[in-house]
Each structure stands twice: as C-alpha cells, then as structure tokens.
PDB file of C-alpha atoms in Angstrom:
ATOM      1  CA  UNK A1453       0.000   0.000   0.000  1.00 42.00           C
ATOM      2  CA  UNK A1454       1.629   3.257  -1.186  1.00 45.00           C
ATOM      3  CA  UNK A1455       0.719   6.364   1.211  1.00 43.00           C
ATOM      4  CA  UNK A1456      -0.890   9.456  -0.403  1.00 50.00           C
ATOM      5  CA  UNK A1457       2.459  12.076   0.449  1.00 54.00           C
ATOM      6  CA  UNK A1458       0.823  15.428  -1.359  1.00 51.00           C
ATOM      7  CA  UNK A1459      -2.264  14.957   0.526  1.00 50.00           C
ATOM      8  CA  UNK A1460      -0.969  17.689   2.959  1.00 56.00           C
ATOM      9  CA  UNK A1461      -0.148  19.893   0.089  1.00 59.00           C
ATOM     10  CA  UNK A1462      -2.772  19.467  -2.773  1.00 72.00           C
ATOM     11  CA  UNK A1463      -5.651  18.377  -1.072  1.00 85.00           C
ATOM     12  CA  UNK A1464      -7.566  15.130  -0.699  1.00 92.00           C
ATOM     13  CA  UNK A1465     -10.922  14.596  -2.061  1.00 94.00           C
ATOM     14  CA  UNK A1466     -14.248  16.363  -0.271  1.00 96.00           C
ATOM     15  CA  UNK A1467     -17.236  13.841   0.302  1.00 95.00           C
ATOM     16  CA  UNK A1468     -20.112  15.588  -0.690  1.00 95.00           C
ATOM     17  CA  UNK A1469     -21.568  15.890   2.443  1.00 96.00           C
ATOM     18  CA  UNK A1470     -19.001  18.365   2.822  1.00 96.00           C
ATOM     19  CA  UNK A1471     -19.273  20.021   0.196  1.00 97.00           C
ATOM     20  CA  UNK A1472     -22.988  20.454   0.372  1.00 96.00           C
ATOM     21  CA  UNK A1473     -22.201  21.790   4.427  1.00 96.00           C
ATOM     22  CA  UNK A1474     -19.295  24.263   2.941  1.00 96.00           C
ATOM     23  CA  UNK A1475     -21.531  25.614   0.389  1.00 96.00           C
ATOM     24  CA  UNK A1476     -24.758  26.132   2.815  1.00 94.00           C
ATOM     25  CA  UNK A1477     -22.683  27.847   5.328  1.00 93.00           C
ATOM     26  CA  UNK A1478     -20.283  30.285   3.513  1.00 93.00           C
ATOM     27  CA  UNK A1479     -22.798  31.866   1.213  1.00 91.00           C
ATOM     28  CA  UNK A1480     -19.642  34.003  -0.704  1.00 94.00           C
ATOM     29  CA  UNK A1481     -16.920  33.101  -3.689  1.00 96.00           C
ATOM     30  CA  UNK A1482     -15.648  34.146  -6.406  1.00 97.00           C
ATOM     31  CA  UNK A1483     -17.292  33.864  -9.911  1.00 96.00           C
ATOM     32  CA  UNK A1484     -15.267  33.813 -12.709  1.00 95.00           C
ATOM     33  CA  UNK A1485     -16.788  33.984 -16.636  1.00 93.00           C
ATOM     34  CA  UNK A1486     -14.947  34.544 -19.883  1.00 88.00           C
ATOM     35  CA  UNK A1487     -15.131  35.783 -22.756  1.00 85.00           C
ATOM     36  CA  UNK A1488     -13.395  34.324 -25.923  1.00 84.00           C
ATOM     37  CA  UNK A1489      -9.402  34.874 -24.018  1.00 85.00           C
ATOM     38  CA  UNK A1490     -10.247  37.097 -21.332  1.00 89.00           C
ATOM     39  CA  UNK A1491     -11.573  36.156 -18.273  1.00 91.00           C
ATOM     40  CA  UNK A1492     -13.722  38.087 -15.621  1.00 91.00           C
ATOM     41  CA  UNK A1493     -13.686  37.099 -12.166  1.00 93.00           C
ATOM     42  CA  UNK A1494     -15.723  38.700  -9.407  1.00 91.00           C
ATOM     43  CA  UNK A1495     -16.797  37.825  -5.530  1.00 92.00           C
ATOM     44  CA  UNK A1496     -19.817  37.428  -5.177  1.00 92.00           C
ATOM     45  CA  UNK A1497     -22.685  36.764  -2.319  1.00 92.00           C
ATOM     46  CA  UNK A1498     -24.884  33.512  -2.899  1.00 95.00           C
ATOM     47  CA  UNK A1499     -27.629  30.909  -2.168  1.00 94.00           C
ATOM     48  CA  UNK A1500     -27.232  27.437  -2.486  1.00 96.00           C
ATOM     49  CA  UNK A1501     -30.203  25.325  -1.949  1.00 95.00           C
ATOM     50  CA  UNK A1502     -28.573  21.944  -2.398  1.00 94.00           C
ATOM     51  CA  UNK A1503     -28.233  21.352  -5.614  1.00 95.00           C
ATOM     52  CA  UNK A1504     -27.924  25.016  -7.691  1.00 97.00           C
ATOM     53  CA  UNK A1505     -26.428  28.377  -6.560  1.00 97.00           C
ATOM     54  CA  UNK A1506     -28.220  31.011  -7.013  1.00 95.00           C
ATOM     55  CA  UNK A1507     -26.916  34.893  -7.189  1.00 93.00           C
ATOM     56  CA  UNK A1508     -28.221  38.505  -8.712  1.00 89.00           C
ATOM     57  CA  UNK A1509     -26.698  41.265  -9.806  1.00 85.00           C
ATOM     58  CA  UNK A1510     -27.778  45.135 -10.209  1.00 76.00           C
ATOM     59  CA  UNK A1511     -27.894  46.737 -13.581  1.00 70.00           C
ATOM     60  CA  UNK A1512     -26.087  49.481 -12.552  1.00 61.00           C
ATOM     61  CA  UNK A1513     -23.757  48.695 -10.640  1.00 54.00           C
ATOM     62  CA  UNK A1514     -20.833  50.445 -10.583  1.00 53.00           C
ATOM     63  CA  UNK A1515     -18.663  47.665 -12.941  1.00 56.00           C
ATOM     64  CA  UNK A1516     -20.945  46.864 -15.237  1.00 65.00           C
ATOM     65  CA  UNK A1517     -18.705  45.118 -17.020  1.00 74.00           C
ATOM     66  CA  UNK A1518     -20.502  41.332 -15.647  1.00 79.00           C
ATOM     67  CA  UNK A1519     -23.057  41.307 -17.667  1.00 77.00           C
ATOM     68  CA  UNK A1520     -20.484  41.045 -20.732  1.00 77.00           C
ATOM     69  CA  UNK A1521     -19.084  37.943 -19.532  1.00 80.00           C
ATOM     70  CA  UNK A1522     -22.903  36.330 -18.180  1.00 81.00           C
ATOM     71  CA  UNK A1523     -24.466  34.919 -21.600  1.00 79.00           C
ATOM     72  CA  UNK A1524     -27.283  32.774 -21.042  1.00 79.00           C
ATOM     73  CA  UNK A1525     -26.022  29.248 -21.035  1.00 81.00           C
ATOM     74  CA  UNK A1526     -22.076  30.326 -20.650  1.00 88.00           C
ATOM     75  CA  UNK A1527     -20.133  28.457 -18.344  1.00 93.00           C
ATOM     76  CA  UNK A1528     -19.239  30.063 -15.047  1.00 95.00           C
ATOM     77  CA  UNK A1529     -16.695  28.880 -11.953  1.00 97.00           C
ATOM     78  CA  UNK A1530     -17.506  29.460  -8.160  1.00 98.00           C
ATOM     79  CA  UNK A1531     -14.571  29.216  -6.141  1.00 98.00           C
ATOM     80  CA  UNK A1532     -15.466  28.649  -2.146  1.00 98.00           C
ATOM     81  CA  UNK A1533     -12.872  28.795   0.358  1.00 97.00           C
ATOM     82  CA  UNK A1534     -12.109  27.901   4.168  1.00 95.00           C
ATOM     83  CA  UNK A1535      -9.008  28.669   4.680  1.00 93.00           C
ATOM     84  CA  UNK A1536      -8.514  27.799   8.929  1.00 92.00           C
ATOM     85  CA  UNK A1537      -4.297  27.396   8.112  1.00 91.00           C
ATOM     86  CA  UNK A1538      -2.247  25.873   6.012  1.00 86.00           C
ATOM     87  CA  UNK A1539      -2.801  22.725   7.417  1.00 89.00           C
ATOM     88  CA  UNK A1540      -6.591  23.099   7.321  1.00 92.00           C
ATOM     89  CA  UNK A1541      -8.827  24.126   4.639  1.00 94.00           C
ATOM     90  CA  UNK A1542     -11.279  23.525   2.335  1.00 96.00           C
ATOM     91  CA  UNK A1543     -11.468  24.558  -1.473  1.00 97.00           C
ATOM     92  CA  UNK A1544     -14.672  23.980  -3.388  1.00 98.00           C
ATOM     93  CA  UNK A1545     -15.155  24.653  -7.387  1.00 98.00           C
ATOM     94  CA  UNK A1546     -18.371  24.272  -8.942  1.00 98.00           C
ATOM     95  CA  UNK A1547     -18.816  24.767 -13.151  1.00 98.00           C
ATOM     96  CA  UNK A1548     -22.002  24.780 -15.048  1.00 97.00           C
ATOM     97  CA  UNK A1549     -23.910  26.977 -16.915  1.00 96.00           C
ATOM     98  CA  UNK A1550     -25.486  30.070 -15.939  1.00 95.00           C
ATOM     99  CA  UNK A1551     -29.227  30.643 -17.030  1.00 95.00           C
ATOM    100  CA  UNK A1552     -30.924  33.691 -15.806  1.00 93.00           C
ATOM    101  CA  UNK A1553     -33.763  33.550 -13.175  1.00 94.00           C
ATOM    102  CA  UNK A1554     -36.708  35.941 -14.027  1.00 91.00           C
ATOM    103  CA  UNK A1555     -37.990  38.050 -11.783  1.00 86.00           C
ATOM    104  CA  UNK A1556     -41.822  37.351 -12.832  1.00 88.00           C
ATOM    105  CA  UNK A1557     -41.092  33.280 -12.718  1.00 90.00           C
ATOM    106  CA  UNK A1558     -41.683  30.703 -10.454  1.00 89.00           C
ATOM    107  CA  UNK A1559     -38.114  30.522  -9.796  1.00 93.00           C
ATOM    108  CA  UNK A1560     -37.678  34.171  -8.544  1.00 89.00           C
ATOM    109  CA  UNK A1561     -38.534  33.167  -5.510  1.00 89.00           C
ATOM    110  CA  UNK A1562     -37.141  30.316  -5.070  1.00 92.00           C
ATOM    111  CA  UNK A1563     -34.013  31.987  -5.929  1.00 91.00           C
ATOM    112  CA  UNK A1564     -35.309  34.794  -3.074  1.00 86.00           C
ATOM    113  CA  UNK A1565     -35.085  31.822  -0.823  1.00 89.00           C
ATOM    114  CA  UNK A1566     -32.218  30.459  -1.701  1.00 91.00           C
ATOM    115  CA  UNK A1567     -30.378  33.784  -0.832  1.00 89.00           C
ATOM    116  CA  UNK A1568     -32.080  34.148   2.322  1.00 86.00           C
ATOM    117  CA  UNK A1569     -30.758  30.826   3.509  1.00 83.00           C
ATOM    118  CA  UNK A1570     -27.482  31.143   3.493  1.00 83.00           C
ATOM    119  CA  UNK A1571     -26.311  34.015   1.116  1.00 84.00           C
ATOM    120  CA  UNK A1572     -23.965  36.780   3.116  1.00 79.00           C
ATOM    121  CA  UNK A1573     -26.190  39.804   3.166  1.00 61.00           C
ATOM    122  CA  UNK A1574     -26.969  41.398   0.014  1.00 58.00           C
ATOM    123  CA  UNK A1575     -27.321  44.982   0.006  1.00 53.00           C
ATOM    124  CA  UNK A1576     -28.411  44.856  -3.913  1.00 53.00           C
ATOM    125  CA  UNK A1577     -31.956  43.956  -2.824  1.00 57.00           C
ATOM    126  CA  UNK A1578     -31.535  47.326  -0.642  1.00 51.00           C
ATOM    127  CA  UNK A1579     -30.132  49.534  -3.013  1.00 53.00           C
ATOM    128  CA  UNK A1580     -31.988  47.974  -6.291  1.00 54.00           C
ATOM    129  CA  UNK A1581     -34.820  51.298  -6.888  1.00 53.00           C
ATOM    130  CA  UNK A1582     -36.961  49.124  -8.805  1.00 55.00           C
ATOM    131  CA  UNK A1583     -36.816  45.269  -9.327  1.00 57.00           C
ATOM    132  CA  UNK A1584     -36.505  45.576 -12.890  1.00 61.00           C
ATOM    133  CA  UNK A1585     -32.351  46.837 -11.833  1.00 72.00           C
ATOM    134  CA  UNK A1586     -31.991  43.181 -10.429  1.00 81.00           C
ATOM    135  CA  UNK A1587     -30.783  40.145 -12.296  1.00 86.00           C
ATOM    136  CA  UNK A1588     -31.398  36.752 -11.158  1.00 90.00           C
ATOM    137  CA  UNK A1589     -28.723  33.382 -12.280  1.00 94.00           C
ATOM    138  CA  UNK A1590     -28.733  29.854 -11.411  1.00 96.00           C
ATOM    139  CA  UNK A1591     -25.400  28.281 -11.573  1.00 97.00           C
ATOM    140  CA  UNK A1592     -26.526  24.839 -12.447  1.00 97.00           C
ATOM    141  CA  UNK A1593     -23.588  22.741 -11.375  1.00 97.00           C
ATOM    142  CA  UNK A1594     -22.020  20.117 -14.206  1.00 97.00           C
ATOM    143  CA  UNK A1595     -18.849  19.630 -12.078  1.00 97.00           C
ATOM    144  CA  UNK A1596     -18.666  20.093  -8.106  1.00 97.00           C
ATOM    145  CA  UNK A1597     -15.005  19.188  -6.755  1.00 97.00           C
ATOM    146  CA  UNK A1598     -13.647  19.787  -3.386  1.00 97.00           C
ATOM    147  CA  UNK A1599     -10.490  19.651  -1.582  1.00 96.00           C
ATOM    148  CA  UNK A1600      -9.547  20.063   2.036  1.00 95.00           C
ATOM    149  CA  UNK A1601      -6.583  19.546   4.456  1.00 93.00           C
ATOM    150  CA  UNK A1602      -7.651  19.146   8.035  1.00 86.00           C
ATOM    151  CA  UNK A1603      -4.944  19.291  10.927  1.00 76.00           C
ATOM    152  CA  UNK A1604      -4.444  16.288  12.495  1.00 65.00           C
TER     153      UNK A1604
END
C-alpha cells in the first residue's frame, strides 16, 4: 500500500456531504466567466439550496462590465474557500452553466429563498430602486469538486 504524500499539500478529495455543508454555510466566492481569451472574475454573495447556486446582480452597478461575460447558457466557476491554516482548509469549485432567473417566474422566488438561507447579506436587494435593476442566475452545477486539508 503506497501512502498518499501530497495529501498535505494538494488536497484530498471532499465527500459531498461536505461540500454540500461548505456551500450552505459560507454563502460568498468568487465567480469567474470569460469571454473568448479574457476572463472576468468577481466575488460574489450567494444561495445554495442543495443542488444550484443562485446569485443577482444590479444593472447598474458600478462595474458593469458582468453582464459582458454572463451569456445565457455560458459556463461560469464558483470558487469557495475555508481557509482555517495551512494545514486546514477547504477549497470547493463548482462549473455549469449560468441561465438567468426571471424576476416574474416561479423561480424568482425560489431563488429569493435560496439567498435568504445562506447568502452573506446582500445589500443589492436594498439599493436595487426598482426590481426591474436586479438580475437573477442559477449556476446549475455540471462539475462540483472539493479539496480540504484538516490538521491532524
């Protein structure tokens, strides 16, 4: 039996239990989207209600820059982190595509929901005038990996 020596280093695989307990309980990452060969990443607050991530965005927000990387079916990235020490953390990367969440479906609140759960505050629903400023997306995850390096 040959023992696993960049475990402490690189990581050993997440169970998705937790995963699923990472991503209900840190509510922000960072997003990342390209665009042909430039890429766009931002952090972001979310929702996660067990299987998709939900997010919004404002229209005018001060970068606006987002929406030019978000096309409806493009894939996206959310990084999550834990970082506790070197020795003990927890890395999480989830791909899919992005589809946008309208605000007069079914989903909207759902995605409402979602946020409410476990996103980290966000003050867009506070400073969005009017509800037509605020974007919905659903990260709809293709590929969910995690990492982690706990102390021993």
């Amino acid at each position: 039996m040959t023992m696993d020596t960049t475990g402490q280093w690189m990581g050993t695989p997440m169970d998705q239990r937790d995963i699923d307990d990472l991503l209900e309980a840190s509510g922000y990452g960072i997003l990342s989207l390209a665009s042909d060969d430039e890429p766009y990443s931002l952090p972001i607050s979310f929702g996660y209600d067990g299987s998709d991530v939900y997010f919004v965005f404002l229209e005018d927000s001060p970068d606006g820059r987002k929406f030019d990387f978000l096309t409806e079916g493009g894939t996206a990235r959310l990084l999550v982190t834990d970082i506790g020490s070197r020795f003990d953390w927890q890395s999480i990367a989830v791909t899919g595509p992005v589809r946008r969440v309208p605000t007069d479906s079914k989903d909207w609140d759902h995605l409402v929901e979602a946020l409410e759960d476990n996103a980290w505050f966000s003050s867009d629903f506070q400073r969005a005038g009017d509800i037509e400023d605020l974007h919905g997306f659903r990260l709809e995850p293709d590929e969910v990996r995690g990492l982690e390096v706990k102390e021993s």
